[in-house]
Every structure is written in C-alpha cells, then in structure tokens.
PDB file of C-alpha atoms in Angstrom:
ATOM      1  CA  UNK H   1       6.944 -21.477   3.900  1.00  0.00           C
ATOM      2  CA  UNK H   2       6.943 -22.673   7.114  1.00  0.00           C
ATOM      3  CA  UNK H   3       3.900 -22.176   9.225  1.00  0.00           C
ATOM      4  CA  UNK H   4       5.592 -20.367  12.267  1.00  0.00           C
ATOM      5  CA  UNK H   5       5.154 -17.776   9.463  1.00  0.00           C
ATOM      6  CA  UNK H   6       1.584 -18.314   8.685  1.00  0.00           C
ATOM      7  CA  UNK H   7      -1.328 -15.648   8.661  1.00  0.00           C
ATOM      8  CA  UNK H   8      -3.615 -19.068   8.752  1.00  0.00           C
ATOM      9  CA  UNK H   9      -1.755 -21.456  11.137  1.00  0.00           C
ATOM     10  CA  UNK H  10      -5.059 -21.438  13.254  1.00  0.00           C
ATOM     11  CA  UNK H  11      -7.423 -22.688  10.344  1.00  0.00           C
ATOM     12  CA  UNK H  12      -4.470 -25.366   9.191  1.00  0.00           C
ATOM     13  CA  UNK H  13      -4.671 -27.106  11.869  1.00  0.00           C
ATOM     14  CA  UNK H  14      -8.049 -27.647  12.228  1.00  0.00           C
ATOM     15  CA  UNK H  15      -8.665 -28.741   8.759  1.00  0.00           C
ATOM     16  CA  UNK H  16      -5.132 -31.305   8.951  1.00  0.00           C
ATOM     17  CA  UNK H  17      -6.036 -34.326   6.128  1.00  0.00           C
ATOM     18  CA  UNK H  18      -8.273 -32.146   3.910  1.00  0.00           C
ATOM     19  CA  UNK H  19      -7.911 -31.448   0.236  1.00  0.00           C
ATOM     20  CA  UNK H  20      -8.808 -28.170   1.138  1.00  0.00           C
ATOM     21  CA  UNK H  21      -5.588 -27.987   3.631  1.00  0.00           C
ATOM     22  CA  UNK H  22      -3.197 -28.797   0.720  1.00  0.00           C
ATOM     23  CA  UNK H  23      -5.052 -26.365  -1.670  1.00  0.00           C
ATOM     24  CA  UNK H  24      -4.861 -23.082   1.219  1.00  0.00           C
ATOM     25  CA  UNK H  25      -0.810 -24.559   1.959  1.00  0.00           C
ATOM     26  CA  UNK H  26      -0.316 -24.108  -0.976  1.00  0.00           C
ATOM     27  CA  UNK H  27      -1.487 -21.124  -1.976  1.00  0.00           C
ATOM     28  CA  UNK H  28       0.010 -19.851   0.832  1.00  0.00           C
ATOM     29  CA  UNK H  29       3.577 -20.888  -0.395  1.00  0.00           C
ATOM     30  CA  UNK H  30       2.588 -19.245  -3.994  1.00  0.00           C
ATOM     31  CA  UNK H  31       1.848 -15.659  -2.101  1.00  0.00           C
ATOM     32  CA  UNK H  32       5.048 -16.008   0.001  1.00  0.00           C
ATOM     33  CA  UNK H  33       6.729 -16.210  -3.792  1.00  0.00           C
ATOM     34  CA  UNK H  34       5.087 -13.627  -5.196  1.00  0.00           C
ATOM     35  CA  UNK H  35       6.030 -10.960  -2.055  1.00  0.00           C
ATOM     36  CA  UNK H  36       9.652 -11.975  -2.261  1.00  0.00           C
ATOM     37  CA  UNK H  37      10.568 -11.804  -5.883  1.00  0.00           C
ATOM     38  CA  UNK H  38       8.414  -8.689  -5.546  1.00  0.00           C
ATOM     39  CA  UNK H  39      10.666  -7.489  -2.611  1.00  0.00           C
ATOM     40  CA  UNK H  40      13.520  -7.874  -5.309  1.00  0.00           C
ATOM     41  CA  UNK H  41      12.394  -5.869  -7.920  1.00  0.00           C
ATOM     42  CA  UNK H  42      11.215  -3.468  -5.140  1.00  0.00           C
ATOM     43  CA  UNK H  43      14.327  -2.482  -3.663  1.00  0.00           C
ATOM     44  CA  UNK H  44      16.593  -3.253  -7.183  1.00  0.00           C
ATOM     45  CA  UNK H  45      14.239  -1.080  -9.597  1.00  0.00           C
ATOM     46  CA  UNK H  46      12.875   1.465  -6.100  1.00  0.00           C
ATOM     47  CA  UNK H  47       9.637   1.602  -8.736  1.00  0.00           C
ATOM     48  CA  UNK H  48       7.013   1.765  -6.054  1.00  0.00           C
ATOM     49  CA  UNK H  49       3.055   2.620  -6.570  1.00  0.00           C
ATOM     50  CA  UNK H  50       2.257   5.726  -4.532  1.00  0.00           C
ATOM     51  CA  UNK H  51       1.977   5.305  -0.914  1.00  0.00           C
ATOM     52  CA  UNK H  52      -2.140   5.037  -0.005  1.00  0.00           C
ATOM     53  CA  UNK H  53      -3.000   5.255  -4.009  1.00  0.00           C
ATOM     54  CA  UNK H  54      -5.572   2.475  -4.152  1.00  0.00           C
ATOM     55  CA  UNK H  55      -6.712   3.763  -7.613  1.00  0.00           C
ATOM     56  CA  UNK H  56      -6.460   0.399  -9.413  1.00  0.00           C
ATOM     57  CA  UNK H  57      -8.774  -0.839  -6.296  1.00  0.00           C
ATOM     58  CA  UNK H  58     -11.668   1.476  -6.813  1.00  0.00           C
ATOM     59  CA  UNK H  59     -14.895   0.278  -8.527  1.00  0.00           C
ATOM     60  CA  UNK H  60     -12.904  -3.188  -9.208  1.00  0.00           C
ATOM     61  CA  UNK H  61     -14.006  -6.582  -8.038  1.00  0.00           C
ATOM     62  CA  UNK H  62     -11.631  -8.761  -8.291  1.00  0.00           C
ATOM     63  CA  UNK H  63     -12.791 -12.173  -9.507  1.00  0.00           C
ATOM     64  CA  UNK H  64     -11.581 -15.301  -7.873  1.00  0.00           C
ATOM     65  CA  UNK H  65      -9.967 -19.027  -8.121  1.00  0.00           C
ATOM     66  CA  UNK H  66     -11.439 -21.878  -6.096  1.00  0.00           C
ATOM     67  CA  UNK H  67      -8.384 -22.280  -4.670  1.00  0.00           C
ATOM     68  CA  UNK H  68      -7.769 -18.068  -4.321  1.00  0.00           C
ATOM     69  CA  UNK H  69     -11.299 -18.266  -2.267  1.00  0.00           C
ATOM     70  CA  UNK H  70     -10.361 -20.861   0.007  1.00  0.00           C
ATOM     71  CA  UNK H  71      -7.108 -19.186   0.849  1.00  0.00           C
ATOM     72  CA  UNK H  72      -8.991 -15.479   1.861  1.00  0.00           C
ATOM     73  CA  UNK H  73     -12.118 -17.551   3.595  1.00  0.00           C
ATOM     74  CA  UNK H  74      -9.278 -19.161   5.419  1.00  0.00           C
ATOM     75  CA  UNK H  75      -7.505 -15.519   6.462  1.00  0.00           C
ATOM     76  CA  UNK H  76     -11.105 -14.188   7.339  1.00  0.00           C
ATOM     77  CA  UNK H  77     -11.581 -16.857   9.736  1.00  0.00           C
ATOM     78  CA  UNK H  78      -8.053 -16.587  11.390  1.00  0.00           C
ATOM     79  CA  UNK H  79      -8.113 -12.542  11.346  1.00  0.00           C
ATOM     80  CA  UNK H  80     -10.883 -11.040  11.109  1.00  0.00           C
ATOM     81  CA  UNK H  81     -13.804 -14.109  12.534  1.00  0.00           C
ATOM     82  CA  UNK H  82     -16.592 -11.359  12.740  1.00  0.00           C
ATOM     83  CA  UNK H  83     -15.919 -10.768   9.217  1.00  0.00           C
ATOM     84  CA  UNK H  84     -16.398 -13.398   8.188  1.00  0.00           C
ATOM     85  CA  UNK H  85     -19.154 -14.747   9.687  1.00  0.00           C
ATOM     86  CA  UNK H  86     -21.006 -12.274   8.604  1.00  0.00           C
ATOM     87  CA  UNK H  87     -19.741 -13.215   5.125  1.00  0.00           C
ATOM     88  CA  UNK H  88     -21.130 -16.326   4.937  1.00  0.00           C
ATOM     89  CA  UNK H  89     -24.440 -14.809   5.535  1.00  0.00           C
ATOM     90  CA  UNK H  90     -23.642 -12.551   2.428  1.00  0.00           C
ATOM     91  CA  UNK H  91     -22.910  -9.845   4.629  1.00  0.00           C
ATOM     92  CA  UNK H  92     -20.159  -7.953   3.138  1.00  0.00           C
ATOM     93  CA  UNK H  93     -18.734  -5.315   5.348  1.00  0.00           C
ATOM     94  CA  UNK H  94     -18.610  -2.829   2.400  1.00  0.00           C
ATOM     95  CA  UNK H  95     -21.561  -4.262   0.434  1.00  0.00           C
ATOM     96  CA  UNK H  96     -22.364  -0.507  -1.040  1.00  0.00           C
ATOM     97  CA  UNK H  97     -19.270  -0.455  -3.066  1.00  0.00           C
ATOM     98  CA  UNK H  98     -19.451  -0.663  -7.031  1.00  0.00           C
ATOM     99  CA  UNK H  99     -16.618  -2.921  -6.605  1.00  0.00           C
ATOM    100  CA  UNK H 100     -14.704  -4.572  -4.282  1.00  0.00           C
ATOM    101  CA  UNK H 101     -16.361  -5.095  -0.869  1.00  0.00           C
ATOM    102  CA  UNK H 102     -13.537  -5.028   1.224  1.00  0.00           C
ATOM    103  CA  UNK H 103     -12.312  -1.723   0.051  1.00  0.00           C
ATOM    104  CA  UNK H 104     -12.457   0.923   2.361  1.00  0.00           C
ATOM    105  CA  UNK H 105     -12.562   4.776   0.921  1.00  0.00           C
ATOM    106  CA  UNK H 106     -11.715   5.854   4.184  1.00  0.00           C
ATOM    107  CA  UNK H 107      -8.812   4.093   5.082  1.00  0.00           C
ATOM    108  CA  UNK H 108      -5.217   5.416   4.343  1.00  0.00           C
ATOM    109  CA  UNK H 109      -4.569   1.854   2.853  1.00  0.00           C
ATOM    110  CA  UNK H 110      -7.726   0.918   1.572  1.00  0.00           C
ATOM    111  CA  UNK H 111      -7.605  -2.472   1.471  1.00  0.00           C
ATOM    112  CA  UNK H 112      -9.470  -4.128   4.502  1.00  0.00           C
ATOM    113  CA  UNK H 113      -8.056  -7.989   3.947  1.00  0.00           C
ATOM    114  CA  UNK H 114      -4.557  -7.044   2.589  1.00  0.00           C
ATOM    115  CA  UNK H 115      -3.055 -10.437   4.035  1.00  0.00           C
ATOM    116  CA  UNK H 116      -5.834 -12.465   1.887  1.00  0.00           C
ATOM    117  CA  UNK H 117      -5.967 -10.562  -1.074  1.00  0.00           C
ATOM    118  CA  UNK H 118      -6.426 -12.030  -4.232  1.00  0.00           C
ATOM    119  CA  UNK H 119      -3.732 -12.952  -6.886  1.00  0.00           C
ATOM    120  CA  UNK H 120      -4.687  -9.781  -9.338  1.00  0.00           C
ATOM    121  CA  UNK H 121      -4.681  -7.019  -5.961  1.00  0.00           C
ATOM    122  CA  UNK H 122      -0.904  -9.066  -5.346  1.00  0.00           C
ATOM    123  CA  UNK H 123       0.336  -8.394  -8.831  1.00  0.00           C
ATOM    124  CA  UNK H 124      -1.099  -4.448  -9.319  1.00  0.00           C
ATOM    125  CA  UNK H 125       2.040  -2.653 -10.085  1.00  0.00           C
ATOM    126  CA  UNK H 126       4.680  -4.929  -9.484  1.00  0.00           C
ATOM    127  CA  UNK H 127       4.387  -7.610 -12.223  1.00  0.00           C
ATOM    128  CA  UNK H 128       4.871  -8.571 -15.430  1.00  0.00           C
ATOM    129  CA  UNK H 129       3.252 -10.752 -17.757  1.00  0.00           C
ATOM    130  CA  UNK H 130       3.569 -12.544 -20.983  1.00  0.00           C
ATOM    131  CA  UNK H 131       2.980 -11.147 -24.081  1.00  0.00           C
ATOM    132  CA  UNK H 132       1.401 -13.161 -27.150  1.00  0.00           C
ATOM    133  CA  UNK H 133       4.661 -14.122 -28.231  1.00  0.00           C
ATOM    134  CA  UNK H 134       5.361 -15.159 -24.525  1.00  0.00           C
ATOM    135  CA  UNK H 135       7.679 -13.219 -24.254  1.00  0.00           C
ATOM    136  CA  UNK H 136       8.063 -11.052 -20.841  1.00  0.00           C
ATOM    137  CA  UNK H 137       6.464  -7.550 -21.038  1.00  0.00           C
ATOM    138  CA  UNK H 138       5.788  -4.566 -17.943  1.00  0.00           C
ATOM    139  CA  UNK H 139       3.383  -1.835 -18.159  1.00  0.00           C
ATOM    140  CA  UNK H 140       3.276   0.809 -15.579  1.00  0.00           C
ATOM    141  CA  UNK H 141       0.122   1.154 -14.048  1.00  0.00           C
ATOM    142  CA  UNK H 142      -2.282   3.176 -16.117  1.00  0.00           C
ATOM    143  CA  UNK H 143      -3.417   5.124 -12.664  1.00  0.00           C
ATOM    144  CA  UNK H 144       0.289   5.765 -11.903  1.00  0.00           C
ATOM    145  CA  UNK H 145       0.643   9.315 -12.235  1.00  0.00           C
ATOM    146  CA  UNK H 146       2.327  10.679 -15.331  1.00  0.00           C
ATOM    147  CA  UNK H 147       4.039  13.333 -13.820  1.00  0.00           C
ATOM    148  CA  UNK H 148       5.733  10.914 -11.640  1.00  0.00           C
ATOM    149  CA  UNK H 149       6.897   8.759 -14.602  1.00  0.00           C
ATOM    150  CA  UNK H 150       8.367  11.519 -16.250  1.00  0.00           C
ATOM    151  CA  UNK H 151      10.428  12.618 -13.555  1.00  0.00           C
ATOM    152  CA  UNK H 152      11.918   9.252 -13.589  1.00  0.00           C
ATOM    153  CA  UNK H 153      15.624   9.033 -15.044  1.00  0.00           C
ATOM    154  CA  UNK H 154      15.255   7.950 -17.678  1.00  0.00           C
ATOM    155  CA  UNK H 155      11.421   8.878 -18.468  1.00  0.00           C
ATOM    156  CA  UNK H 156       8.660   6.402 -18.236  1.00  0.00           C
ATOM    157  CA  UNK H 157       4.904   6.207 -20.159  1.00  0.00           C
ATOM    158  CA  UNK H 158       2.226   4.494 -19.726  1.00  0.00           C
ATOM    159  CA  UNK H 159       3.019   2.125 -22.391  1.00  0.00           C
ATOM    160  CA  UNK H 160       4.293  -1.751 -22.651  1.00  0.00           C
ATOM    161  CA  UNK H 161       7.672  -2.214 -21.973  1.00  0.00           C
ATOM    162  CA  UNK H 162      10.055  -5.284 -23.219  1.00  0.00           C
ATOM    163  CA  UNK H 163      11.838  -7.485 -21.377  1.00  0.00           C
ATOM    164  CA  UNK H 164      15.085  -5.957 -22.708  1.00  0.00           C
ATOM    165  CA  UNK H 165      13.724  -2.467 -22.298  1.00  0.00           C
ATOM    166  CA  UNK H 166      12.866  -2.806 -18.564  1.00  0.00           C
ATOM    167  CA  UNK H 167      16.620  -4.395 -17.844  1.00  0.00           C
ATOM    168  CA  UNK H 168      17.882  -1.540 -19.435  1.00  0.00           C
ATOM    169  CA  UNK H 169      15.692   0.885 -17.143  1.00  0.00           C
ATOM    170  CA  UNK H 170      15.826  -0.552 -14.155  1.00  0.00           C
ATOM    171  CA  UNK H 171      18.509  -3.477 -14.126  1.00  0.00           C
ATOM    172  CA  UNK H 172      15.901  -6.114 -12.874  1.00  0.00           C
ATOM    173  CA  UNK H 173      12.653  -8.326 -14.195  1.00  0.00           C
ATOM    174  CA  UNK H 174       9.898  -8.329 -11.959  1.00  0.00           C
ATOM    175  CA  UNK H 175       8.021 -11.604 -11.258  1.00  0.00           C
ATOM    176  CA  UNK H 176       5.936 -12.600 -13.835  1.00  0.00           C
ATOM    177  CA  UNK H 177       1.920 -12.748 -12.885  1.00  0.00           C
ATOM    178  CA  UNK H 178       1.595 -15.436 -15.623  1.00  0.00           C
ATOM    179  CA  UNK H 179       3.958 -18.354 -14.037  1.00  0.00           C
ATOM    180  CA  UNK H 180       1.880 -17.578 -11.072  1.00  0.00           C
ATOM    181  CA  UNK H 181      -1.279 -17.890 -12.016  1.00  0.00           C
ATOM    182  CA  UNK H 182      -0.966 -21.072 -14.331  1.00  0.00           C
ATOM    183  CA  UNK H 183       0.271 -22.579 -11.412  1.00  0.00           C
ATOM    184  CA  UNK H 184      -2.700 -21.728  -9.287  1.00  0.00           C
ATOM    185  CA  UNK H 185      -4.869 -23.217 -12.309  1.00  0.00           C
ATOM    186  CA  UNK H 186      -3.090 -26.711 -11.766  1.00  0.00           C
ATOM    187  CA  UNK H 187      -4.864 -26.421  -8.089  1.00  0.00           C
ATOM    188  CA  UNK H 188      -7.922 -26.855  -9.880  1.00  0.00           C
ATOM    189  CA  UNK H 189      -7.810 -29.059 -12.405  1.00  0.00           C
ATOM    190  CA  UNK H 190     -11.452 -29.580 -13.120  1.00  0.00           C
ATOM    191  CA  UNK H 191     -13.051 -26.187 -12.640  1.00  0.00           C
ATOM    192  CA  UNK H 192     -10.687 -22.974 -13.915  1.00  0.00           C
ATOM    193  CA  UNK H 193     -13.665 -20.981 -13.573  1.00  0.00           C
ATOM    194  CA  UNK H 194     -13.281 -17.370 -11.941  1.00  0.00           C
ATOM    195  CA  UNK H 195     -16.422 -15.893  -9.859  1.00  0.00           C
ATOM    196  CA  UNK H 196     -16.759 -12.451  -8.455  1.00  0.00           C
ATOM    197  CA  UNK H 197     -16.061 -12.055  -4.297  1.00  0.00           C
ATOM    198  CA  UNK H 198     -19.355 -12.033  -3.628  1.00  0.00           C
ATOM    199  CA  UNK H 199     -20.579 -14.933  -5.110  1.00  0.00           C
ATOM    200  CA  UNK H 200     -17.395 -17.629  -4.232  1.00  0.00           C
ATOM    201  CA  UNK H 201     -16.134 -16.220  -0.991  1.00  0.00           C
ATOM    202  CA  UNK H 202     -19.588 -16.647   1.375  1.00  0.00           C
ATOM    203  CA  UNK H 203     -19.667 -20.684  -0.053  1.00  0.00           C
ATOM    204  CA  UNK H 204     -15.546 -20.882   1.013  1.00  0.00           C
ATOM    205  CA  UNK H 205     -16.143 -19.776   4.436  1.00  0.00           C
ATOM    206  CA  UNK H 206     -19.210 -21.682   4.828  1.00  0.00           C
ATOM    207  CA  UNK H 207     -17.169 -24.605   3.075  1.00  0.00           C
ATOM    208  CA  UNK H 208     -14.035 -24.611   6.089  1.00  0.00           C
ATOM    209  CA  UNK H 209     -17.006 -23.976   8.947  1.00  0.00           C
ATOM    210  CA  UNK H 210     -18.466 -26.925   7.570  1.00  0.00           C
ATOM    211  CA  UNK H 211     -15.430 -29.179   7.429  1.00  0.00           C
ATOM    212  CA  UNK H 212     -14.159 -27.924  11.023  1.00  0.00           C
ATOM    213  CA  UNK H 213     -17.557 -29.210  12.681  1.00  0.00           C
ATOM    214  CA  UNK H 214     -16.847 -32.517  10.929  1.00  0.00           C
ATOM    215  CA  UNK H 215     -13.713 -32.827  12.348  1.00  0.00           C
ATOM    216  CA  UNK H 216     -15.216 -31.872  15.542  1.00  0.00           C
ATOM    217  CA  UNK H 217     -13.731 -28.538  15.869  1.00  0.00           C
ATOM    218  CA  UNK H 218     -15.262 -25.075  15.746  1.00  0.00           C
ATOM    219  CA  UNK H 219     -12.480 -22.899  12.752  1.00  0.00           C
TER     220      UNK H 219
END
C-alpha cells in the first residue's frame, strides 16, 4: 500500500531504519488486504453485520500481537496523540469497561480506534477460517440476529457453514482470518504470545516515543 494512503504516514517517517518501521509497514499492508477482499465478499454476498450493532464488541478485550500493538500505538500517536499519551500512562479513555477500553456505549459506532483495530475486531463478521481438516468454513455471527438470517433467501442459522455451502449461498468465499493471522505470526518469530490491550498497548506507545527521541524527533 502506498503511504499517500497511510493512516500512519506521520509516525513512518519518524521511525525510517527501525525494525519496528518494517513490522507497522507491514501490518499496514496486511489490514489494507483484509478490507479489500472483505470489500469483495461485501458487495458479491451484500451479507453485512447490522449497521451500529457492536454486540460482538461488548465486554470483549481483544488480545494482541507484538506486531498488532505496534501498529494501533502507531495510529494513536498519528490520530488521536492525547490518547495516547495518556495511554502510556495506563490511562485508558474507557478504563471502566469489562472489556475493551476503547469501546464507547455511547457512540453510534462504538468503536473509538476503528482505523487501528486489532486483527480479531477486522475479521468479526466478515471472515472465514479453517476448520480442523483445514478446510474453509463461515459461521454467521452468533449476535447476528436470527430473525434477520431467516429472512435471508435462502435461510441462514447460526451454524458452520462449508466452503461449498457458502458458494452455493452467496456465490463468493470471504477472506480467510487464518492466512492472515499466520502471516502476522511470521512478524514475530520469537515471541507469538498474545496480551490483553491493556497490558501491551501502554509499553508500544511508550516503545515508538522512545525510539522517536533517539532519532531526535518528538512522534
């Protein structure tokens, strides 16, 4: 992706010659992948979630990647720089939240850091994955509502799908969250340990900051 295109161009440039510049880059090209193939099965299936839902959002903190932290303390410090300096102190600004602390109950959308969510808020409702047998599988949402579903033509459940069963239904695959995310494991080869938000994301932030002043630039 090219970075006229970036939600992070700022932060990029500042940390130019960094293993942590190669790691956000390319994350950034991975998300880019994920919202076109989604765009695909989006407009060839027109199998949406709900507009303003959110449901698979509340009470769930999503935990993160090395390299998926790095990516949102990057966004943070190119969109939302109050944020996230308070972040770094451990200052979340939905701390009171059972689960995720950027999710807002107020908001129409919810999400308060949509542009550096992580991989699992990116692949709610519009991916597959791999069964067992590795083969390709689709489940709707199990907050999509049921009423919905059965109005569809032909009827949906809330139950697993194959690969030949959703081409049938809809006449597309959707992107599968699998390739994705073993890919984003190969951007950390020695640690392929997830934390939650709130204990990874203040040490990413603080991580860049850190790196910008020795490159004798403030992120």
């Amino acid at each position: 992706m090219e970075k006229t295109d970036s939600e992070v161009k700022g932060i990029l440039s500042q940390i130019q010659g960094t293993r942590e510049e190669e790691i956000i880059t390319q994350m950034q090209s991975l998300y880019s992948q994920i919202k076109e193939t989604q765009a695909v099965w989006y407009e060839q299936s027109g199998f949406t979630c709900p507009n303003g839902c959110g449901e698979c959002c509340r009470n769930f903190e999503p935990d993160l990647l090395d390299c998926e932290a790095y990516y949102m303390a990057a966004w943070l410090l190119e969109n939302q720089r109050e944020v996230a300096e308070k972040v770094a102190q451990g200052i979340f600004p939905f701390a009171q939240n059972k689960g995720c602390p950027f999710w807002n109950e107020n908001s129409e959308y919810h999400c308060t850091i949509y542009g550096g969510r992580a991989f699992i808020c990116r692949f709610f409702g519009a991916c597959g994955s791999k069964s067992k047998t590795g083969n390709l599988v689709f489940k709707p949402c199990k907050f999509y509502p049921t009423d919905i579903l059965q109005a569809h033509k032909p009827p949906l459940a809330h139950k697993q799908y194959s690969a030949e069963e959703i081409k049938q239904i809809f006449g597309v695959l959707p992107p599968v969250s699998t390739d994705y995310m073993e890919t984003a494991i190969s951007l950390n080869p020695d640690n392929h340990e997830t934390k939650l938000i709130r204990e990874v994301l203040p040490d990413a932030i603080r991580h860049l900051l850190w790196i910008c002043s020795l490159q004798g630039m403030a992120c």
